[in-house]
Short mmCIF file of C-alpha atoms in Angstrom, two decimals:
data_model
loop_
_atom_site.label_atom_id
_atom_site.label_comp_id
_atom_site.label_asym_id
_atom_site.label_seq_id
_atom_site.Cartn_x
_atom_site.Cartn_y
_atom_site.Cartn_z
CA UNK A 1 -13.51 2.57 -6.52
CA UNK A 2 -13.03 -1.18 -6.47
CA UNK A 3 -13.65 -2.33 -2.90
CA UNK A 4 -11.68 -5.17 -1.40
CA UNK A 5 -12.98 -6.45 1.92
CA UNK A 6 -10.70 -8.48 4.13
CA UNK A 7 -11.66 -10.72 7.00
CA UNK A 8 -10.96 -10.99 9.77
CA UNK A 9 -9.90 -7.44 10.55
CA UNK A 10 -7.91 -8.48 13.62
CA UNK A 11 -6.51 -11.88 14.49
CA UNK A 12 -4.53 -12.94 17.55
CA UNK A 13 -3.33 -16.54 17.69
CA UNK A 14 -0.83 -18.73 19.49
CA UNK A 15 2.41 -19.76 17.86
CA UNK A 16 1.98 -22.98 15.88
CA UNK A 17 -1.67 -22.44 14.95
CA UNK A 18 -2.96 -22.19 11.41
CA UNK A 19 -4.98 -19.28 10.04
CA UNK A 20 -6.70 -18.07 6.89
CA UNK A 21 -7.25 -14.50 5.74
CA UNK A 22 -9.86 -13.73 3.12
CA UNK A 23 -10.02 -10.97 0.53
CA UNK A 24 -13.35 -10.49 -1.26
CA UNK A 25 -14.68 -8.13 -3.89
CA UNK A 26 -17.67 -7.78 -6.17
CA UNK A 27 -15.30 -6.76 -8.97
CA UNK A 28 -13.18 -8.93 -11.20
CA UNK A 29 -9.43 -8.32 -11.02
CA UNK A 30 -6.86 -9.22 -13.63
CA UNK A 31 -4.49 -9.91 -10.75
CA UNK A 32 -4.32 -9.58 -6.99
CA UNK A 33 -1.33 -8.93 -4.82
CA UNK A 34 -0.73 -9.76 -1.17
CA UNK A 35 1.48 -7.55 0.95
CA UNK A 36 2.79 -7.65 4.49
CA UNK A 37 3.50 -4.45 6.34
CA UNK A 38 5.27 -3.84 9.61
CA UNK A 39 4.71 -0.69 11.71
CA UNK A 40 6.46 2.38 10.34
CA UNK A 41 7.42 0.71 7.06
CA UNK A 42 6.04 0.44 3.58
CA UNK A 43 4.20 -2.70 2.37
CA UNK A 44 6.34 -5.56 1.09
CA UNK A 45 5.03 -7.63 -1.78
CA UNK A 46 4.53 -11.32 -0.93
CA UNK A 47 2.92 -12.67 -4.08
CA UNK A 48 0.92 -11.85 -7.20
CA UNK A 49 -1.83 -14.18 -8.38
CA UNK A 50 -3.03 -13.86 -11.94
CA UNK A 51 -4.96 -16.92 -13.09
CA UNK A 52 -8.38 -17.87 -11.69
CA UNK A 53 -7.99 -20.87 -9.38
CA UNK A 54 -4.25 -20.33 -9.10
CA UNK A 55 -2.48 -21.52 -5.96
CA UNK A 56 0.93 -20.23 -4.97
CA UNK A 57 3.05 -21.29 -2.04
CA UNK A 58 5.69 -19.27 -0.27
CA UNK A 59 7.17 -21.46 2.48
CA UNK A 60 4.39 -21.68 5.10
CA UNK A 61 2.12 -19.28 3.21
CA UNK A 62 -0.38 -20.51 0.63
CA UNK A 63 -2.19 -18.06 -1.61
CA UNK A 64 -5.23 -18.87 -3.73
CA UNK A 65 -7.02 -16.81 -6.36
CA UNK A 66 -10.72 -17.52 -6.78
CA UNK A 67 -11.96 -19.10 -9.97
CA UNK A 68 -13.92 -15.95 -10.83
CA UNK A 69 -10.95 -13.71 -9.93
CA UNK A 70 -13.05 -11.80 -7.40
CA UNK A 71 -11.57 -13.20 -4.24
CA UNK A 72 -8.38 -14.55 -2.76
CA UNK A 73 -7.18 -16.21 0.41
CA UNK A 74 -3.96 -16.43 2.37
CA UNK A 75 -3.37 -19.45 4.57
CA UNK A 76 -0.51 -19.56 7.06
CA UNK A 77 0.55 -22.90 8.50
CA UNK A 78 2.19 -23.14 11.91
CA UNK A 79 2.27 -19.40 12.48
CA UNK A 80 5.37 -17.91 14.07
CA UNK A 81 5.85 -14.61 15.95
CA UNK A 82 7.74 -13.31 12.93
CA UNK A 83 4.53 -13.55 10.92
CA UNK A 84 3.05 -10.73 13.01
CA UNK A 85 2.09 -7.78 10.84
CA UNK A 86 -0.59 -6.17 8.73
CA UNK A 87 -1.58 -8.26 5.73
CA UNK A 88 -3.06 -6.45 2.77
CA UNK A 89 -4.52 -7.64 -0.49
CA UNK A 90 -4.51 -5.23 -3.39
CA UNK A 91 -5.54 -4.99 -7.00
CA UNK A 92 -6.50 -2.69 -9.80
CA UNK A 93 -5.41 -1.51 -13.20
CA UNK A 94 -5.00 2.21 -13.68
CA UNK A 95 -5.57 2.79 -9.98
CA UNK A 96 -4.35 0.43 -7.31
CA UNK A 97 -6.59 -0.24 -4.31
CA UNK A 98 -5.82 -1.97 -1.08
CA UNK A 99 -8.06 -4.23 0.94
CA UNK A 100 -9.27 -3.24 4.38
CA UNK A 101 -6.36 -5.09 5.99
CA UNK A 102 -5.89 -7.88 8.53
CA UNK A 103 -3.77 -7.21 11.58
CA UNK A 104 -2.19 -10.47 12.71
CA UNK A 105 -0.53 -11.01 16.08
CA UNK A 106 1.19 -14.32 16.77
CA UNK A 107 1.80 -14.87 20.47
CA UNK A 108 4.91 -16.87 21.41
CA UNK B 1 15.46 -4.79 -7.42
CA UNK B 2 13.69 -1.50 -7.88
CA UNK B 3 13.99 0.87 -4.95
CA UNK B 4 11.77 3.77 -3.97
CA UNK B 5 12.87 6.24 -1.34
CA UNK B 6 10.94 8.84 0.61
CA UNK B 7 12.19 11.92 2.37
CA UNK B 8 11.82 12.85 5.11
CA UNK B 9 11.01 9.65 6.98
CA UNK B 10 9.55 11.62 9.85
CA UNK B 11 8.48 15.25 10.18
CA UNK B 12 6.91 17.29 12.93
CA UNK B 13 5.49 20.69 12.10
CA UNK B 14 3.33 23.42 13.56
CA UNK B 15 -0.27 23.87 12.53
CA UNK B 16 -0.59 26.21 9.55
CA UNK B 17 2.75 25.39 7.95
CA UNK B 18 3.29 23.48 4.71
CA UNK B 19 5.25 20.25 4.45
CA UNK B 20 6.78 18.72 1.33
CA UNK B 21 7.38 14.97 1.03
CA UNK B 22 9.58 13.60 -1.74
CA UNK B 23 9.24 10.24 -3.43
CA UNK B 24 12.09 9.06 -5.63
CA UNK B 25 12.60 6.00 -7.81
CA UNK B 26 16.29 5.26 -7.45
CA UNK B 27 17.06 2.84 -10.26
CA UNK B 28 14.15 3.00 -12.66
CA UNK B 29 11.97 5.53 -14.37
CA UNK B 30 8.57 5.90 -12.75
CA UNK B 31 6.08 7.29 -15.20
CA UNK B 32 3.34 6.74 -12.65
CA UNK B 33 3.49 7.23 -8.91
CA UNK B 34 0.77 6.79 -6.32
CA UNK B 35 0.30 8.54 -3.00
CA UNK B 36 -1.39 6.82 -0.09
CA UNK B 37 -2.41 7.79 3.40
CA UNK B 38 -2.57 5.32 6.26
CA UNK B 39 -3.92 5.49 9.81
CA UNK B 40 -2.64 3.17 12.57
CA UNK B 41 -3.50 -0.49 11.95
CA UNK B 42 -5.63 0.53 8.99
CA UNK B 43 -5.20 -0.09 5.31
CA UNK B 44 -3.68 2.26 2.76
CA UNK B 45 -6.06 4.77 1.24
CA UNK B 46 -5.24 5.91 -2.28
CA UNK B 47 -5.09 9.70 -2.41
CA UNK B 48 -3.96 10.40 -5.94
CA UNK B 49 -2.28 9.04 -9.02
CA UNK B 50 0.63 11.10 -10.29
CA UNK B 51 1.73 10.93 -13.92
CA UNK B 52 4.96 12.49 -15.07
CA UNK B 53 4.41 15.74 -16.90
CA UNK B 54 0.68 15.98 -16.28
CA UNK B 55 -1.74 16.87 -13.52
CA UNK B 56 -2.38 14.35 -10.79
CA UNK B 57 -5.68 12.49 -10.62
CA UNK B 58 -7.19 12.77 -7.15
CA UNK B 59 -9.51 10.26 -5.54
CA UNK B 60 -12.94 11.38 -4.47
CA UNK B 61 -12.85 13.30 -1.20
CA UNK B 62 -9.19 14.29 -1.44
CA UNK B 63 -8.68 18.06 -1.65
CA UNK B 64 -6.28 18.82 -4.48
CA UNK B 65 -5.60 22.31 -3.15
CA UNK B 66 -4.72 20.82 0.21
CA UNK B 67 -2.50 18.05 -1.07
CA UNK B 68 -0.42 19.40 -3.94
CA UNK B 69 1.26 16.79 -6.10
CA UNK B 70 4.02 17.50 -8.59
CA UNK B 71 5.63 14.87 -10.82
CA UNK B 72 8.11 16.95 -12.77
CA UNK B 73 10.59 14.20 -13.62
CA UNK B 74 10.60 10.46 -14.25
CA UNK B 75 12.23 9.81 -10.87
CA UNK B 76 10.62 12.32 -8.54
CA UNK B 77 7.14 13.07 -7.29
CA UNK B 78 6.40 15.42 -4.41
CA UNK B 79 3.41 15.74 -2.11
CA UNK B 80 2.97 19.06 -0.35
CA UNK B 81 0.54 19.25 2.55
CA UNK B 82 -0.49 22.89 2.61
CA UNK B 83 -1.58 24.71 5.77
CA UNK B 84 -1.29 21.50 7.75
CA UNK B 85 -3.61 20.81 10.67
CA UNK B 86 -3.49 18.13 13.36
CA UNK B 87 -6.04 16.03 11.46
CA UNK B 88 -3.50 15.78 8.61
CA UNK B 89 -1.19 13.82 10.90
CA UNK B 90 -0.76 10.42 9.32
CA UNK B 91 1.60 7.99 7.61
CA UNK B 92 2.05 8.90 3.95
CA UNK B 93 3.36 6.28 1.53
CA UNK B 94 4.22 6.55 -2.13
CA UNK B 95 4.62 3.84 -4.70
CA UNK B 96 5.87 3.75 -8.25
CA UNK B 97 5.32 1.59 -11.28
CA UNK B 98 7.93 0.99 -13.90
CA UNK B 99 5.78 1.16 -17.00
CA UNK B 100 8.82 1.04 -19.26
CA UNK B 101 9.96 -2.21 -17.68
CA UNK B 102 13.52 -1.06 -17.05
CA UNK B 103 13.40 -2.83 -13.66
CA UNK B 104 12.16 -6.04 -15.26
CA UNK B 105 8.46 -5.73 -14.40
CA UNK B 106 5.83 -3.35 -15.68
CA UNK B 107 3.01 -4.34 -13.31
CA UNK B 108 4.67 -4.38 -9.92
CA UNK B 109 4.21 -1.49 -7.54
CA UNK B 110 7.31 -0.57 -5.59
CA UNK B 111 6.65 1.11 -2.27
CA UNK B 112 8.59 3.71 -0.40
CA UNK B 113 9.25 3.33 3.32
CA UNK B 114 6.71 5.98 4.24
CA UNK B 115 6.75 9.38 5.94
CA UNK B 116 5.29 9.94 9.38
CA UNK B 117 3.77 13.43 9.57
CA UNK B 118 2.83 14.87 12.93
CA UNK B 119 1.15 18.27 13.03
CA UNK B 120 1.14 19.97 16.42
#
């Protein structure tokens, strides 16, 4: 099993603040995905990072893949209540493993 | 885009009964499907990998006689929770990969909307 540890596990912030979520592993991944999940629904893919050191932006979300392809981060600028949800990193080849998850609450 | 459906979306059953959950790829052929289990505000835990026409590969600690997986066609995989007990209550999610690339991507996992199982 390839373990992906996310931090923090829970995060509650005020609207307009910035935040960063981390995804770390001792294993090397060919790619990592970030998902957002709302209660009672399946995960929705946000982005896939493939190249070490890669940075991808999706509106107010910035994703970075570590140079060694063992870690990744998600930075949200000026968080909004609509960003509330469970954020999951994931990776793997034949099997697909999810990180431990970060539950984000953005308070209006 | 590729769509994966699950049925039922929600099921309540009595302890001791068996429940079947279906996972379908609607517009692509899914040679591989994955089954996950999720507890509230927790991450998804991979239960098993299902390959069309062959036996499923179960993760360590998952009872294969308890969670029966069948992947008889390229668009359908089923998970049957046998002799369900209250501790089996959970959110079950499936995903599918389009290895053939008919949906345009061979690496992306497409997730179903999940099935909420409650065992009384």
